[in-house]
Amino acid sequence: WLIWFFMFWQDGNGKVSRVIRIGTRKSQLARIQTDSVAEKLKELYPDVHLEIGKNHQSLSRLCTIGEKSLFTKELENALERNEVDLVVHSLKDLPTTLPPGFTIGAVLKRENPHDAVVLHPSNAGKTLDTLPENSVIGTSSLRRAAQLKKRFPHLEFKDIRGNLNTRLKKLDEKNDFAAIILAAAGLRRMGWESRISQILEPEDCMYAVGQGALAVEVRARDADILEMVSILHDPDTVLRCIAERAFLKHLEGGCSVPVAVHTQVKDSQLYLTGAVYSLDGSDSLKETMQVSVTSLEKVDEQVQRVGVTANKIPGDVQDQAERLGVDLANLLLSKGAKEILTVARQLNDAR
Ligand code: DPM
């Protein structure tokens, strides 16, 4: 039989409360994201004692091509072994299929999901349009490079790696890059909003699935923790991200393929625009579909959809969002998306 161990903590007034342990990776962004979720939980549950665990090893990329997730390693092991109770991630780094036993128990309100341009100081005042011919732009996102190569053919694109601190340093202290492209949300969380010189509109560059939203990963069977974190769910963000993740999953795209999305909830309609690109952006498919997201029944069931458990959001509406993603993927597949992605994957693997 199962024995559940609960840890308790006694405060100065003799009040006993459960200790919740949060796992984190060691990059500054991971710490900031973890702290912001811990702050929210503290406000909502003043009696719960939160402990941010030791820093776990960071993997340079959590998510891999295809649906095989490499990111399991340290943090999920810690979750599995009950060493931590929840882990905060950028949703866009979480694969659309989580390993068995884990689920995303909360998707927080999405921040600005768009990509941003950060210029080398010597280019102050410029935009991607006005940067000189052959200026080198740093990004290792196939999605960003594909879209921007097509839209700004006078620019060159080169890989830039490392965490955000490393990248900004590489930009500023060397003359290798005229500018780099990063998610506006990450820049804002790091306190570097003032470095954003341009936010890329969907016409220039659509964002990655889940970009700008934080996710809380928990043990799927830990009903107490699931209940506790579910209050953090932002309903519109959940529906948008379920549609986006279902789209990516059905395309069989991992998080490093040239796939981009744009979603919106307006007047009880959920809109999803999705696109796939060849590596140089010359070949692409882009379509938009919409679905009504009004609930006919309030079902409260323990179901995962593309890894997300959101018991307080009507199940029928979540199903509609998931179906929208699948339907849009099928539409693009019927127009040749599979071929575009297969070629992109092969060329990228050969690089
Ligand atoms: C994923 C991608 C990147 C990250 C691929 C993509 C960017 C990699 C690169 C799946 N994860 O976006 O097309 O630029 O070389 C990542 C960032 C954030 C989460 C940093 C960033 C912060 C923003 C957020 C890396 N993961 O994209 O600038 O929480 O959405």
mmCIF file of N, CA, C and O in Angstrom, residues 14-88:
data_model
loop_
_atom_site.group_PDB
_atom_site.id
_atom_site.type_symbol
_atom_site.label_atom_id
_atom_site.label_comp_id
_atom_site.label_asym_id
_atom_site.label_seq_id
_atom_site.Cartn_x
_atom_site.Cartn_y
_atom_site.Cartn_z
ATOM 1 N N GLY A 14 3.087 28.598 16.462
ATOM 2 C CA GLY A 14 2.648 27.235 16.686
ATOM 3 C C GLY A 14 1.691 26.714 15.630
ATOM 4 O O GLY A 14 1.146 25.628 15.740
ATOM 5 N N LYS A 15 1.488 27.526 14.581
ATOM 6 C CA LYS A 15 0.583 27.078 13.520
ATOM 7 C C LYS A 15 1.355 26.108 12.606
ATOM 8 O O LYS A 15 2.500 26.362 12.261
ATOM 9 N N VAL A 16 0.703 25.023 12.255
ATOM 10 C CA VAL A 16 1.386 24.020 11.453
ATOM 11 C C VAL A 16 0.932 24.117 10.000
ATOM 12 O O VAL A 16 -0.248 24.222 9.715
ATOM 13 N N SER A 17 1.873 24.145 9.084
ATOM 14 C CA SER A 17 1.466 24.200 7.682
ATOM 15 C C SER A 17 2.366 23.316 6.851
ATOM 16 O O SER A 17 3.490 23.000 7.238
ATOM 17 N N ARG A 18 1.869 22.940 5.711
ATOM 18 C CA ARG A 18 2.624 22.045 4.861
ATOM 19 C C ARG A 18 3.789 22.775 4.197
ATOM 20 O O ARG A 18 3.675 23.930 3.833
ATOM 21 N N VAL A 19 4.865 22.082 4.044
ATOM 22 C CA VAL A 19 6.014 22.630 3.335
ATOM 23 C C VAL A 19 5.900 22.236 1.868
ATOM 24 O O VAL A 19 5.741 21.063 1.547
ATOM 25 N N ILE A 20 5.944 23.218 0.999
ATOM 26 C CA ILE A 20 5.927 22.948 -0.433
ATOM 27 C C ILE A 20 7.314 23.265 -0.974
ATOM 28 O O ILE A 20 7.817 24.370 -0.786
ATOM 29 N N ARG A 21 7.916 22.315 -1.632
ATOM 30 C CA ARG A 21 9.276 22.528 -2.143
ATOM 31 C C ARG A 21 9.248 22.769 -3.648
ATOM 32 O O ARG A 21 8.627 22.010 -4.403
ATOM 33 N N ILE A 22 9.885 23.828 -4.057
ATOM 34 C CA ILE A 22 9.910 24.204 -5.468
ATOM 35 C C ILE A 22 11.303 23.958 -6.020
ATOM 36 O O ILE A 22 12.285 24.411 -5.440
ATOM 37 N N GLY A 23 11.344 23.237 -7.130
ATOM 38 C CA GLY A 23 12.642 22.985 -7.761
ATOM 39 C C GLY A 23 12.957 24.067 -8.767
ATOM 40 O O GLY A 23 12.056 24.649 -9.365
ATOM 41 N N THR A 24 14.226 24.372 -8.930
ATOM 42 C CA THR A 24 14.581 25.368 -9.943
ATOM 43 C C THR A 24 15.913 25.020 -10.590
ATOM 44 O O THR A 24 16.734 24.312 -10.018
ATOM 45 N N ARG A 25 16.072 25.509 -11.794
ATOM 46 C CA ARG A 25 17.382 25.424 -12.439
ATOM 47 C C ARG A 25 18.175 26.663 -12.047
ATOM 48 O O ARG A 25 17.658 27.545 -11.372
ATOM 49 N N LYS A 26 19.429 26.714 -12.483
ATOM 50 C CA LYS A 26 20.258 27.760 -11.878
ATOM 51 C C LYS A 26 20.444 29.020 -12.718
ATOM 52 O O LYS A 26 21.050 29.963 -12.247
ATOM 53 N N SER A 27 19.904 29.050 -13.925
ATOM 54 C CA SER A 27 20.062 30.286 -14.690
ATOM 55 C C SER A 27 19.282 31.407 -13.995
ATOM 56 O O SER A 27 18.323 31.151 -13.256
ATOM 57 N N GLN A 28 19.701 32.635 -14.252
ATOM 58 C CA GLN A 28 19.038 33.775 -13.611
ATOM 59 C C GLN A 28 17.565 33.834 -14.011
ATOM 60 O O GLN A 28 16.688 34.086 -13.181
ATOM 61 N N LEU A 29 17.277 33.543 -15.294
ATOM 62 C CA LEU A 29 15.881 33.574 -15.749
ATOM 63 C C LEU A 29 15.060 32.523 -15.008
ATOM 64 O O LEU A 29 13.941 32.802 -14.558
ATOM 65 N N ALA A 30 15.609 31.320 -14.861
ATOM 66 C CA ALA A 30 14.887 30.250 -14.160
ATOM 67 C C ALA A 30 14.595 30.667 -12.714
ATOM 68 O O ALA A 30 13.489 30.458 -12.203
ATOM 69 N N ARG A 31 15.588 31.286 -12.054
ATOM 70 C CA ARG A 31 15.390 31.738 -10.673
ATOM 71 C C ARG A 31 14.303 32.805 -10.586
ATOM 72 O O ARG A 31 13.446 32.768 -9.716
ATOM 73 N N ILE A 32 14.355 33.761 -11.519
ATOM 74 C CA ILE A 32 13.377 34.850 -11.506
ATOM 75 C C ILE A 32 11.968 34.289 -11.721
ATOM 76 O O ILE A 32 11.018 34.664 -11.034
ATOM 77 N N GLN A 33 11.850 33.364 -12.663
ATOM 78 C CA GLN A 33 10.537 32.784 -12.961
ATOM 79 C C GLN A 33 10.016 31.989 -11.764
ATOM 80 O O GLN A 33 8.840 32.076 -11.405
ATOM 81 N N THR A 34 10.908 31.228 -11.138
ATOM 82 C CA THR A 34 10.517 30.427 -9.978
ATOM 83 C C THR A 34 10.092 31.343 -8.829
ATOM 84 O O THR A 34 9.059 31.130 -8.192
ATOM 85 N N ASP A 35 10.886 32.387 -8.588
ATOM 86 C CA ASP A 35 10.559 33.313 -7.508
ATOM 87 C C ASP A 35 9.213 33.993 -7.734
ATOM 88 O O ASP A 35 8.454 34.208 -6.789
ATOM 89 N N SER A 36 8.904 34.328 -8.990
ATOM 90 C CA SER A 36 7.651 35.046 -9.241
ATOM 91 C C SER A 36 6.449 34.141 -8.965
ATOM 92 O O SER A 36 5.433 34.596 -8.431
ATOM 93 N N VAL A 37 6.581 32.854 -9.283
ATOM 94 C CA VAL A 37 5.480 31.929 -8.982
ATOM 95 C C VAL A 37 5.386 31.703 -7.470
ATOM 96 O O VAL A 37 4.293 31.680 -6.890
ATOM 97 N N ALA A 38 6.538 31.594 -6.811
ATOM 98 C CA ALA A 38 6.542 31.413 -5.350
ATOM 99 C C ALA A 38 5.861 32.597 -4.661
ATOM 100 O O ALA A 38 5.073 32.416 -3.725
ATOM 101 N N GLU A 39 6.150 33.817 -5.145
ATOM 102 C CA GLU A 39 5.522 35.022 -4.586
ATOM 103 C C GLU A 39 4.003 34.947 -4.689
ATOM 104 O O GLU A 39 3.285 35.256 -3.745
ATOM 105 N N LYS A 40 3.521 34.542 -5.867
ATOM 106 C CA LYS A 40 2.068 34.455 -6.083
ATOM 107 C C LYS A 40 1.456 33.426 -5.136
ATOM 108 O O LYS A 40 0.398 33.653 -4.552
ATOM 109 N N LEU A 41 2.118 32.283 -4.995
ATOM 110 C CA LEU A 41 1.586 31.238 -4.113
ATOM 111 C C LEU A 41 1.584 31.710 -2.658
ATOM 112 O O LEU A 41 0.659 31.427 -1.902
ATOM 113 N N LYS A 42 2.610 32.451 -2.279
ATOM 114 C CA LYS A 42 2.701 32.971 -0.911
ATOM 115 C C LYS A 42 1.532 33.903 -0.607
ATOM 116 O O LYS A 42 0.955 33.866 0.473
ATOM 117 N N GLU A 43 1.207 34.744 -1.594
ATOM 118 C CA GLU A 43 0.091 35.671 -1.402
ATOM 119 C C GLU A 43 -1.218 34.917 -1.265
ATOM 120 O O GLU A 43 -2.077 35.259 -0.459
ATOM 121 N N LEU A 44 -1.387 33.876 -2.088
ATOM 122 C CA LEU A 44 -2.650 33.146 -2.118
ATOM 123 C C LEU A 44 -2.788 32.183 -0.942
ATOM 124 O O LEU A 44 -3.888 31.907 -0.486
ATOM 125 N N TYR A 45 -1.653 31.658 -0.485
ATOM 126 C CA TYR A 45 -1.673 30.676 0.617
ATOM 127 C C TYR A 45 -0.671 31.101 1.687
ATOM 128 O O TYR A 45 0.412 30.516 1.798
ATOM 129 N N PRO A 46 -1.051 32.114 2.480
ATOM 130 C CA PRO A 46 -0.093 32.625 3.461
ATOM 131 C C PRO A 46 0.355 31.559 4.474
ATOM 132 O O PRO A 46 1.417 31.691 5.078
ATOM 133 N N ASP A 47 -0.436 30.508 4.665
ATOM 134 C CA ASP A 47 -0.086 29.494 5.663
ATOM 135 C C ASP A 47 0.851 28.418 5.145
ATOM 136 O O ASP A 47 1.337 27.599 5.916
ATOM 137 N N VAL A 48 1.054 28.424 3.845
ATOM 138 C CA VAL A 48 1.931 27.392 3.293
ATOM 139 C C VAL A 48 3.370 27.879 3.336
ATOM 140 O O VAL A 48 3.665 29.041 3.039
ATOM 141 N N HIS A 49 4.260 27.001 3.728
ATOM 142 C CA HIS A 49 5.669 27.365 3.785
ATOM 143 C C HIS A 49 6.358 26.902 2.509
ATOM 144 O O HIS A 49 6.405 25.715 2.226
ATOM 145 N N LEU A 50 6.838 27.846 1.743
ATOM 146 C CA LEU A 50 7.465 27.515 0.469
ATOM 147 C C LEU A 50 8.971 27.475 0.619
ATOM 148 O O LEU A 50 9.568 28.361 1.220
ATOM 149 N N GLU A 51 9.541 26.455 0.037
ATOM 150 C CA GLU A 51 11.001 26.329 0.064
ATOM 151 C C GLU A 51 11.482 26.202 -1.359
ATOM 152 O O GLU A 51 11.008 25.337 -2.095
ATOM 153 N N ILE A 52 12.399 27.050 -1.745
ATOM 154 C CA ILE A 52 12.954 26.899 -3.083
ATOM 155 C C ILE A 52 14.191 26.027 -2.970
ATOM 156 O O ILE A 52 15.127 26.349 -2.238
ATOM 157 N N GLY A 53 14.142 24.903 -3.660
ATOM 158 C CA GLY A 53 15.161 23.868 -3.475
ATOM 159 C C GLY A 53 16.508 24.241 -4.039
ATOM 160 O O GLY A 53 16.703 25.327 -4.591
ATOM 161 N N LYS A 54 17.421 23.335 -3.906
ATOM 162 C CA LYS A 54 18.766 23.581 -4.440
ATOM 163 C C LYS A 54 18.689 23.708 -5.956
ATOM 164 O O LYS A 54 17.754 23.232 -6.593
ATOM 165 N N ASN A 55 19.681 24.336 -6.502
ATOM 166 C CA ASN A 55 19.680 24.537 -7.948
ATOM 167 C C ASN A 55 19.962 23.240 -8.666
ATOM 168 O O ASN A 55 20.939 22.574 -8.377
ATOM 169 N N HIS A 56 19.113 22.915 -9.585
ATOM 170 C CA HIS A 56 19.342 21.717 -10.368
ATOM 171 C C HIS A 56 20.042 22.080 -11.660
ATOM 172 O O HIS A 56 19.957 23.188 -12.144
ATOM 173 N N GLN A 57 20.690 21.078 -12.165
ATOM 174 C CA GLN A 57 21.456 21.241 -13.401
ATOM 175 C C GLN A 57 20.576 21.796 -14.514
ATOM 176 O O GLN A 57 19.452 21.394 -14.696
ATOM 177 N N SER A 58 21.146 22.705 -15.237
ATOM 178 C CA SER A 58 20.401 23.287 -16.341
ATOM 179 C C SER A 58 20.780 22.569 -17.628
ATOM 180 O O SER A 58 21.926 22.224 -17.848
ATOM 181 N N LEU A 59 19.809 22.326 -18.453
ATOM 182 C CA LEU A 59 20.101 21.786 -19.777
ATOM 183 C C LEU A 59 19.970 22.935 -20.747
ATOM 184 O O LEU A 59 19.099 23.769 -20.605
ATOM 185 N N SER A 60 20.850 22.969 -21.732
ATOM 186 C CA SER A 60 20.856 24.147 -22.584
ATOM 187 C C SER A 60 19.524 24.268 -23.335
ATOM 188 O O SER A 60 19.033 25.343 -23.565
ATOM 189 N N ARG A 61 18.934 23.175 -23.683
ATOM 190 C CA ARG A 61 17.625 23.234 -24.339
ATOM 191 C C ARG A 61 16.788 22.136 -23.726
ATOM 192 O O ARG A 61 17.177 20.980 -23.711
ATOM 193 N N LEU A 62 15.649 22.501 -23.193
ATOM 194 C CA LEU A 62 14.830 21.509 -22.513
ATOM 195 C C LEU A 62 14.155 20.571 -23.493
ATOM 196 O O LEU A 62 13.939 19.414 -23.223
ATOM 197 N N CYS A 63 13.807 21.117 -24.602
ATOM 198 C CA CYS A 63 12.948 20.391 -25.507
ATOM 199 C C CYS A 63 13.744 20.018 -26.749
ATOM 200 O O CYS A 63 14.647 20.721 -27.148
ATOM 201 N N THR A 64 13.420 18.897 -27.343
ATOM 202 C CA THR A 64 14.175 18.466 -28.505
ATOM 203 C C THR A 64 13.250 18.270 -29.696
ATOM 204 O O THR A 64 12.042 18.295 -29.566
ATOM 205 N N ILE A 65 13.846 18.047 -30.840
ATOM 206 C CA ILE A 65 13.056 17.761 -32.029
ATOM 207 C C ILE A 65 12.252 16.488 -31.807
ATOM 208 O O ILE A 65 12.712 15.563 -31.168
ATOM 209 N N GLY A 66 11.076 16.452 -32.352
ATOM 210 C CA GLY A 66 10.234 15.281 -32.178
ATOM 211 C C GLY A 66 9.596 15.316 -30.810
ATOM 212 O O GLY A 66 9.630 16.324 -30.126
ATOM 213 N N GLU A 67 9.024 14.233 -30.426
ATOM 214 C CA GLU A 67 8.298 14.229 -29.163
ATOM 215 C C GLU A 67 9.101 13.591 -28.038
ATOM 216 O O GLU A 67 8.620 13.396 -26.946
ATOM 217 N N LYS A 68 10.325 13.185 -28.345
ATOM 218 C CA LYS A 68 11.157 12.626 -27.276
ATOM 219 C C LYS A 68 11.632 13.773 -26.405
ATOM 220 O O LYS A 68 12.247 14.700 -26.878
ATOM 221 N N SER A 69 11.332 13.706 -25.138
ATOM 222 C CA SER A 69 11.776 14.807 -24.292
ATOM 223 C C SER A 69 13.062 14.423 -23.593
ATOM 224 O O SER A 69 13.177 13.379 -22.989
ATOM 225 N N LEU A 70 14.009 15.303 -23.728
ATOM 226 C CA LEU A 70 15.319 15.088 -23.121
ATOM 227 C C LEU A 70 15.378 15.721 -21.754
ATOM 228 O O LEU A 70 16.286 15.494 -20.992
ATOM 229 N N PHE A 71 14.380 16.555 -21.494
ATOM 230 C CA PHE A 71 14.524 17.461 -20.363
ATOM 231 C C PHE A 71 14.248 16.788 -19.022
ATOM 232 O O PHE A 71 14.512 17.359 -17.990
ATOM 233 N N THR A 72 13.699 15.578 -19.098
ATOM 234 C CA THR A 72 13.353 14.829 -17.893
ATOM 235 C C THR A 72 14.399 14.999 -16.808
ATOM 236 O O THR A 72 14.105 15.565 -15.762
ATOM 237 N N LYS A 73 15.562 14.514 -17.103
ATOM 238 C CA LYS A 73 16.701 14.481 -16.207
ATOM 239 C C LYS A 73 16.435 14.970 -14.788
ATOM 240 O O LYS A 73 15.565 14.455 -14.098
ATOM 241 N N GLU A 74 17.215 15.966 -14.411
ATOM 242 C CA GLU A 74 17.309 16.333 -13.007
ATOM 243 C C GLU A 74 16.004 16.712 -12.332
ATOM 244 O O GLU A 74 15.649 16.161 -11.303
ATOM 245 N N LEU A 75 15.294 17.674 -12.942
ATOM 246 C CA LEU A 75 14.150 18.216 -12.222
ATOM 247 C C LEU A 75 13.004 17.230 -12.130
ATOM 248 O O LEU A 75 12.339 17.133 -11.098
ATOM 249 N N GLU A 76 12.772 16.481 -13.201
ATOM 250 C CA GLU A 76 11.690 15.511 -13.127
ATOM 251 C C GLU A 76 12.051 14.349 -12.207
ATOM 252 O O GLU A 76 11.186 13.798 -11.532
ATOM 253 N N ASN A 77 13.335 13.995 -12.193
ATOM 254 C CA ASN A 77 13.760 12.983 -11.232
ATOM 255 C C ASN A 77 13.472 13.451 -9.815
ATOM 256 O O ASN A 77 12.986 12.691 -8.982
ATOM 257 N N ALA A 78 13.764 14.719 -9.568
ATOM 258 C CA ALA A 78 13.536 15.281 -8.236
ATOM 259 C C ALA A 78 12.043 15.275 -7.903
ATOM 260 O O ALA A 78 11.643 14.996 -6.772
ATOM 261 N N LEU A 79 11.205 15.575 -8.902
ATOM 262 C CA LEU A 79 9.748 15.529 -8.705
ATOM 263 C C LEU A 79 9.320 14.097 -8.399
ATOM 264 O O LEU A 79 8.559 13.844 -7.466
ATOM 265 N N GLU A 80 9.825 13.187 -9.214
ATOM 266 C CA GLU A 80 9.450 11.789 -9.086
ATOM 267 C C GLU A 80 9.843 11.231 -7.720
ATOM 268 O O GLU A 80 9.114 10.467 -7.115
ATOM 269 N N ARG A 81 11.021 11.628 -7.255
ATOM 270 C CA ARG A 81 11.503 11.129 -5.968
ATOM 271 C C ARG A 81 10.941 11.908 -4.783
ATOM 272 O O ARG A 81 11.425 11.771 -3.664
ATOM 273 N N ASN A 82 9.956 12.782 -5.076
ATOM 274 C CA ASN A 82 9.339 13.590 -4.021
ATOM 275 C C ASN A 82 10.309 14.540 -3.330
ATOM 276 O O ASN A 82 10.056 14.964 -2.209
ATOM 277 N N GLU A 83 11.390 14.874 -3.998
ATOM 278 C CA GLU A 83 12.316 15.837 -3.409
ATOM 279 C C GLU A 83 11.810 17.257 -3.594
ATOM 280 O O GLU A 83 12.127 18.158 -2.815
ATOM 281 N N VAL A 84 11.058 17.464 -4.672
ATOM 282 C CA VAL A 84 10.386 18.753 -4.865
ATOM 283 C C VAL A 84 8.942 18.470 -5.251
ATOM 284 O O VAL A 84 8.598 17.353 -5.667
ATOM 285 N N ASP A 85 8.063 19.478 -5.083
ATOM 286 C CA ASP A 85 6.635 19.293 -5.351
ATOM 287 C C ASP A 85 6.189 19.989 -6.621
ATOM 288 O O ASP A 85 5.154 19.648 -7.194
ATOM 289 N N LEU A 86 6.907 21.009 -7.021
ATOM 290 C CA LEU A 86 6.551 21.676 -8.262
ATOM 291 C C LEU A 86 7.778 22.331 -8.881
ATOM 292 O O LEU A 86 8.740 22.653 -8.187
ATOM 293 N N VAL A 87 7.700 22.479 -10.193
ATOM 294 C CA VAL A 87 8.805 23.060 -10.951
ATOM 295 C C VAL A 87 8.227 24.077 -11.926
ATOM 296 O O VAL A 87 7.214 23.815 -12.579
ATOM 297 N N VAL A 88 8.859 25.236 -12.002
ATOM 298 C CA VAL A 88 8.384 26.293 -12.897
ATOM 299 C C VAL A 88 9.212 26.269 -14.184
ATOM 300 O O VAL A 88 10.443 26.191 -14.127
#
